[in-house]
Coordinates of C-alpha atoms in Angstrom, one line a residue:
X1 CA 0.0 0.0 0.0
X2 CA 1.5 3.4 -1.0
X3 CA 0.8 6.6 0.8
X4 CA 0.3 9.8 -1.3
X5 CA 1.1 12.1 1.5
X6 CA 2.3 12.2 5.1
X7 CA -1.3 13.0 6.2
X8 CA -2.5 9.6 4.8
X9 CA 0.4 7.9 6.6
X10 CA -0.6 9.6 9.9
X11 CA -4.2 8.6 9.4
X12 CA -3.4 5.0 8.7
X13 CA -1.0 4.9 11.7
X14 CA -3.7 6.2 14.1
X15 CA -6.3 3.8 12.7
X16 CA -3.8 1.0 13.1
X17 CA -3.2 1.8 16.8
X18 CA -6.8 2.4 17.5
X19 CA -8.0 -0.8 15.8
X20 CA -5.3 -2.8 17.6
X21 CA -6.5 -1.4 21.0
X22 CA -10.1 -2.2 20.2
X23 CA -9.4 -5.6 18.9
X24 CA -7.2 -6.5 21.9
X25 CA -9.9 -5.3 24.3
X26 CA -13.1 -6.6 22.7
X27 CA -11.7 -9.7 20.9
X28 CA -9.7 -11.5 23.5
X29 CA -8.8 -14.6 21.5
X30 CA -5.9 -17.0 21.7
X31 CA -5.7 -17.2 18.0
X32 CA -3.6 -14.4 16.5
X33 CA -5.5 -14.7 13.2
X34 CA -8.8 -13.9 14.9
X35 CA -7.3 -10.7 16.2
X36 CA -5.5 -9.7 13.0
X37 CA -8.5 -10.1 10.7
X38 CA -10.6 -7.3 12.2
X39 CA -7.5 -5.1 12.1
X40 CA -7.1 -5.9 8.4
X41 CA -10.7 -5.0 7.8
X42 CA -10.4 -1.7 9.6
X43 CA -7.3 -0.7 7.6
X44 CA -8.9 -1.7 4.3
X45 CA -12.1 0.3 5.2
X46 CA -10.0 3.4 6.0
X47 CA -8.1 3.0 2.8
X48 CA -11.3 2.8 0.7
X49 CA -12.8 5.7 2.6
X50 CA -9.7 7.8 1.8
X51 CA -10.0 6.9 -1.8
X52 CA -13.7 7.9 -1.9
X53 CA -13.3 11.2 0.1
X54 CA -9.8 12.4 -0.7
X55 CA -8.5 10.7 -3.9
X56 CA -11.4 10.7 -6.4
X57 CA -10.3 10.6 -10.0
X58 CA -9.8 14.1 -11.4
X59 CA -12.3 15.5 -13.8
X60 CA -11.3 18.7 -15.6
X61 CA -14.8 19.7 -16.6
X62 CA -16.3 19.3 -13.1
X63 CA -13.4 21.1 -11.4
X64 CA -13.6 24.1 -13.7
X65 CA -17.4 23.9 -13.9
X66 CA -17.5 24.1 -17.7
X67 CA -19.6 22.3 -20.2
X68 CA -18.3 19.3 -22.0
X69 CA -18.3 21.0 -25.5
X70 CA -16.0 23.9 -24.4
X71 CA -13.3 24.7 -27.0
X72 CA -9.8 23.6 -26.1
X73 CA -8.4 27.2 -26.3
X74 CA -10.8 28.2 -23.5
X75 CA -9.7 25.2 -21.5
X76 CA -6.1 26.2 -21.9
X77 CA -6.9 29.8 -20.9
X78 CA -8.7 28.6 -17.8
X79 CA -5.9 26.3 -16.8
X80 CA -3.3 29.0 -17.2
X81 CA -5.4 31.4 -15.2
X82 CA -5.9 28.8 -12.5
X83 CA -2.2 28.2 -12.3
X84 CA -1.5 31.9 -11.8
X85 CA -0.2 32.8 -15.3
X86 CA -1.2 36.1 -17.0
X87 CA -2.1 35.1 -20.6
X88 CA -1.9 38.7 -21.9
X89 CA 1.5 39.6 -20.4
X90 CA 3.4 36.3 -20.6
X91 CA 1.9 35.1 -23.9
X92 CA 1.7 31.3 -24.5
X93 CA 2.4 29.3 -21.4
X94 CA 4.2 26.0 -21.7
X95 CA 1.9 23.3 -20.3
X96 CA 3.2 20.1 -18.7
X97 CA 3.6 17.3 -21.1
X98 CA 0.7 15.2 -19.7
X99 CA -1.7 18.2 -19.7
X100 CA -0.7 19.1 -23.2
X101 CA -1.4 15.5 -24.3
X102 CA -4.8 15.7 -22.6
X103 CA -5.7 19.0 -24.4
X104 CA -4.5 17.7 -27.7
X105 CA -6.7 14.7 -27.4
X106 CA -9.7 16.8 -26.3
X107 CA -9.3 18.8 -29.5
X108 CA -10.9 15.8 -31.3
X109 CA -14.6 15.7 -30.5
X110 CA -14.8 11.9 -30.5
X111 CA -12.3 11.7 -27.6
X112 CA -14.6 13.6 -25.3
X113 CA -16.9 10.6 -25.3
X114 CA -13.8 8.5 -24.4
X115 CA -13.2 11.0 -21.5
X116 CA -16.6 10.2 -20.0
X117 CA -16.0 6.5 -20.4
X118 CA -12.4 6.1 -19.3
X119 CA -11.7 9.2 -17.2
X120 CA -9.1 11.9 -17.3
X121 CA -6.1 9.9 -15.9
X122 CA -6.1 7.4 -18.8
X123 CA -6.3 10.1 -21.4
X124 CA -3.6 12.1 -19.6
X125 CA -1.1 9.4 -18.8
X126 CA -1.6 6.7 -21.4
X127 CA 0.6 7.8 -24.3
X128 CA 0.2 4.6 -26.4
X129 CA -3.6 4.6 -26.1
X130 CA -5.3 5.5 -29.4
X131 CA -8.6 3.6 -29.4
X132 CA -11.4 2.5 -27.0
X133 CA -9.9 -0.9 -26.7
X134 CA -6.5 0.6 -25.6
X135 CA -8.2 2.7 -22.9
X136 CA -10.3 -0.2 -21.7
X137 CA -7.3 -2.4 -21.3
X138 CA -5.4 0.4 -19.5
X139 CA -8.2 1.0 -17.0
X140 CA -9.3 -2.6 -16.5
X141 CA -5.7 -3.7 -15.6
X142 CA -5.7 -1.3 -12.6
X143 CA -9.3 -2.1 -11.7
X144 CA -8.5 -5.9 -11.7
X145 CA -5.7 -5.3 -9.2
X146 CA -8.2 -3.5 -6.9
X147 CA -10.7 -6.4 -7.2
X148 CA -7.9 -8.9 -6.5
X149 CA -6.9 -7.0 -3.3
X150 CA -10.5 -7.2 -2.0
X151 CA -10.9 -10.8 -3.1
X152 CA -7.7 -11.7 -1.2
X153 CA -9.1 -10.0 1.9
X154 CA -12.4 -11.9 1.4
X155 CA -10.4 -15.2 1.3
X156 CA -8.6 -14.4 4.5
X157 CA -12.0 -13.5 6.2
X158 CA -13.7 -16.7 5.0
X159 CA -11.4 -19.3 6.6
X160 CA -12.1 -22.0 9.1
X161 CA -10.3 -20.0 11.8
X162 CA -12.6 -17.1 11.4
X163 CA -15.7 -19.3 11.3
X164 CA -17.0 -17.9 8.0
X165 CA -15.8 -20.5 5.5
X166 CA -19.4 -21.0 4.3
X167 CA -19.4 -17.4 3.0
X168 CA -16.3 -17.8 0.7
X169 CA -18.2 -18.7 -2.5
X170 CA -20.7 -15.8 -1.9
X171 CA -18.0 -13.2 -1.4
X172 CA -15.9 -14.3 -4.3
X173 CA -19.0 -14.7 -6.5
X174 CA -20.0 -11.1 -5.7
X175 CA -16.5 -9.8 -6.6
X176 CA -16.3 -11.7 -9.9
X177 CA -19.9 -10.6 -10.9
X178 CA -19.1 -7.0 -10.0
X179 CA -15.9 -7.0 -12.1
X180 CA -17.7 -8.5 -15.1
X181 CA -20.5 -6.1 -14.8
X182 CA -18.1 -3.1 -14.6
X183 CA -16.2 -4.4 -17.6
X184 CA -19.4 -4.7 -19.5
X185 CA -20.5 -1.2 -18.5
X186 CA -17.2 0.3 -19.4
X187 CA -16.7 -1.4 -22.8
X188 CA -20.3 -1.8 -24.1
X189 CA -23.0 0.0 -22.1
X190 CA -21.1 3.3 -22.2
X191 CA -20.4 3.1 -25.9
X192 CA -22.9 5.9 -26.8
X193 CA -21.8 8.6 -29.2
X194 CA -22.0 12.2 -28.0
X195 CA -23.5 15.0 -30.0
X196 CA -21.4 18.0 -30.8
X197 CA -23.7 20.4 -28.8
X198 CA -23.8 18.1 -25.7
X199 CA -22.9 20.2 -22.7
X200 CA -23.3 17.5 -20.1
X201 CA -22.9 13.7 -20.1
X202 CA -22.9 10.8 -17.7
X203 CA -19.4 10.3 -16.4
X204 CA -19.2 6.5 -16.5
X205 CA -15.6 6.3 -15.2
X206 CA -16.2 8.5 -12.1
X207 CA -19.5 6.9 -11.2
X208 CA -18.2 3.4 -11.6
X209 CA -15.3 4.4 -9.3
X210 CA -17.7 5.4 -6.6
X211 CA -19.8 2.3 -7.0
X212 CA -16.8 0.0 -7.0
X213 CA -15.3 1.5 -3.8
X214 CA -18.6 1.3 -2.0
X215 CA -18.6 -2.4 -2.8
X216 CA -15.1 -2.7 -1.5
X217 CA -16.1 -0.9 1.7
X218 CA -19.3 -2.9 2.3
X219 CA -18.3 -6.4 1.3
X220 CA -15.5 -7.1 3.9
X221 CA -17.5 -5.3 6.7
X222 CA -20.5 -7.4 5.9
X223 CA -18.5 -10.7 5.9
X224 CA -16.9 -9.7 9.2
X225 CA -20.2 -8.7 10.9
X226 CA -22.1 -11.8 10.0
X227 CA -22.1 -14.4 12.9
X228 CA -19.5 -17.1 12.6
X229 CA -20.4 -20.8 12.1
X230 CA -17.7 -23.1 13.5
X231 CA -17.6 -26.7 12.5
X232 CA -18.7 -29.0 15.3
X233 CA -16.1 -30.9 17.3
X234 CA -15.8 -34.6 16.1
X235 CA -15.8 -35.8 19.7
X236 CA -19.4 -34.5 20.1
X237 CA -20.6 -37.4 17.8
X238 CA -19.1 -40.0 20.1
X239 CA -21.5 -39.5 23.0
X240 CA -24.7 -40.3 21.0
X241 CA -23.0 -43.3 19.4
X242 CA -21.9 -44.6 22.7
X243 CA -25.4 -44.2 24.2
X244 CA -26.8 -46.1 21.2
X245 CA -24.4 -48.9 21.7
X246 CA -25.2 -49.1 25.4
X247 CA -28.9 -49.6 24.5
X248 CA -28.1 -52.1 21.8
X249 CA -25.8 -54.4 23.8
X250 CA -28.5 -55.5 26.4
X251 CA -30.8 -56.2 23.5
X252 CA -28.2 -58.4 21.8
X253 CA -27.7 -60.4 25.1
X254 CA -31.5 -60.7 25.5
X255 CA -31.8 -62.1 21.9
X256 CA -29.2 -64.7 22.6
X257 CA -30.8 -65.8 25.9
X258 CA -34.3 -65.8 24.3
X259 CA -33.1 -68.2 21.6
X260 CA -31.9 -70.6 24.2
X261 CA -35.1 -70.3 26.2
X262 CA -37.2 -70.9 23.1
X263 CA -35.6 -74.3 22.5
X264 CA -36.3 -75.3 26.2
X265 CA -40.0 -74.7 25.9
X266 CA -41.9 -77.5 24.1
X267 CA -44.5 -75.3 22.4
X268 CA -42.1 -72.5 21.4
X269 CA -39.6 -75.1 20.2
X270 CA -42.3 -76.7 18.0
X271 CA -43.2 -73.3 16.5
X272 CA -39.6 -72.5 15.8
X273 CA -38.9 -75.8 14.1
X274 CA -42.0 -75.3 12.0
X275 CA -40.9 -71.9 11.0
X276 CA -37.4 -73.0 10.1
X277 CA -38.7 -76.0 8.2
X278 CA -41.0 -73.7 6.1
X279 CA -38.1 -71.3 5.4
X280 CA -36.0 -74.3 4.3
X281 CA -38.7 -75.4 1.9
X282 CA -39.0 -71.9 0.4
X283 CA -35.3 -71.5 0.2
X284 CA -34.8 -74.8 -1.6
X285 CA -37.6 -73.9 -4.1
X286 CA -36.0 -70.5 -4.8
X287 CA -32.5 -72.0 -5.1
X288 CA -33.8 -74.7 -7.5
X289 CA -35.2 -72.1 -9.9
X290 CA -33.0 -71.9 -13.0
X291 CA -33.6 -68.2 -13.6
X292 CA -32.4 -67.4 -10.0
X293 CA -29.3 -69.6 -10.7
X294 CA -28.5 -67.8 -13.9
X295 CA -29.0 -64.4 -12.3
X296 CA -26.8 -65.3 -9.3
X297 CA -24.0 -66.5 -11.7
X298 CA -24.2 -63.2 -13.6
X299 CA -23.8 -61.2 -10.4
X300 CA -21.0 -63.4 -9.2
X301 CA -23.0 -65.0 -6.4
X302 CA -23.2 -68.5 -7.9
X303 CA -24.2 -71.2 -5.3
X304 CA -24.8 -74.3 -7.4
X305 CA -22.2 -77.1 -7.4
X306 CA -20.3 -76.8 -10.6
X307 CA -16.7 -77.1 -11.7
X308 CA -15.0 -74.0 -10.3
X309 CA -11.4 -73.0 -9.5
X310 CA -12.3 -73.0 -5.8
X311 CA -13.8 -76.5 -5.8
X312 CA -17.1 -78.1 -6.6
X313 CA -19.2 -75.5 -4.9
X314 CA -20.3 -72.1 -6.2
X315 CA -18.6 -68.9 -5.4
X316 CA -21.2 -67.9 -2.8
X317 CA -20.8 -71.2 -1.0
X318 CA -17.0 -71.0 -1.0
X319 CA -17.1 -67.4 0.3
X320 CA -19.6 -68.3 3.0
X321 CA -17.5 -71.3 4.1
X322 CA -14.4 -69.1 4.4
X323 CA -16.3 -66.7 6.6
X324 CA -17.6 -69.5 8.8
X325 CA -14.1 -71.0 9.2
X326 CA -12.7 -67.6 10.2
X327 CA -15.5 -67.2 12.8
X328 CA -15.0 -70.6 14.4
X329 CA -12.1 -69.3 16.4
X330 CA -14.3 -66.8 18.2
X331 CA -16.6 -69.5 19.5
X332 CA -14.0 -72.2 20.3
X333 CA -13.5 -72.8 24.0
X334 CA -9.9 -71.9 24.9
X335 CA -7.8 -74.8 26.3
X336 CA -7.4 -74.9 30.1

């Protein structure tokens, strides 16, 4: 960041000290980033306010309060008088090179429309610019840097440390859309020819400057003022899972004991044997169906006894047998 005068440096220094005092007092956080981000927002806001209030783009016609179609000779006379030169006594006054370039370009009526679109600085300082495309490229390069500065600040504000990571896409989307809209307004929407007797016109460059800097001022402040949303701690999910397991474990024990009790009761045992017999008949009928066998083979779950690399059984039988063999060790009584 460059300072145009010592007054700006003093203002920025005072704001830096005041912001650091307020942040240290009202944001007592262990994280240094949480204390530096409000400080960065305050410095950025003061910089944008200084640009709006103190460093607006110059406009020769507004400053001299003259119409847009004023002849160049009258402009030269007014500038010489404003600078303190006596035109009648001293004769022709040598203008600075950039002012002379501006006046020579304003001598062409078509360039006054470019003045309203791209501003005075581009016509005064860009020596190689000769068309609307050159002026647009010259202006948009500086405007892009300003948008990148604000987008970088938005990225810093929308981090997980700051608790506003969910606002990152919104902030960047607003910046990108604003840059595209400004580029469209500067290159296409403002491309309206001026009549020779037009005394006033809409100053596209100056008004877009104000709108752009208002966006730069509001967007970081809005992101910083919105309430943070921090990600939940992963350990908070363990307590509900543990409570669920504590409820499921007694039910599993109850199921095991109830199966043993069913086989001890004659009537319940008869019902259980009948149910399992019915399930065996239905299962055998389903497994004997040729369409079911073909579908199982296509899906890789073949269960019929055929010649396979694993043996005479199907893939599903072999896989189930391996699982059962691996589980036998869990139910084997350990040796004394």
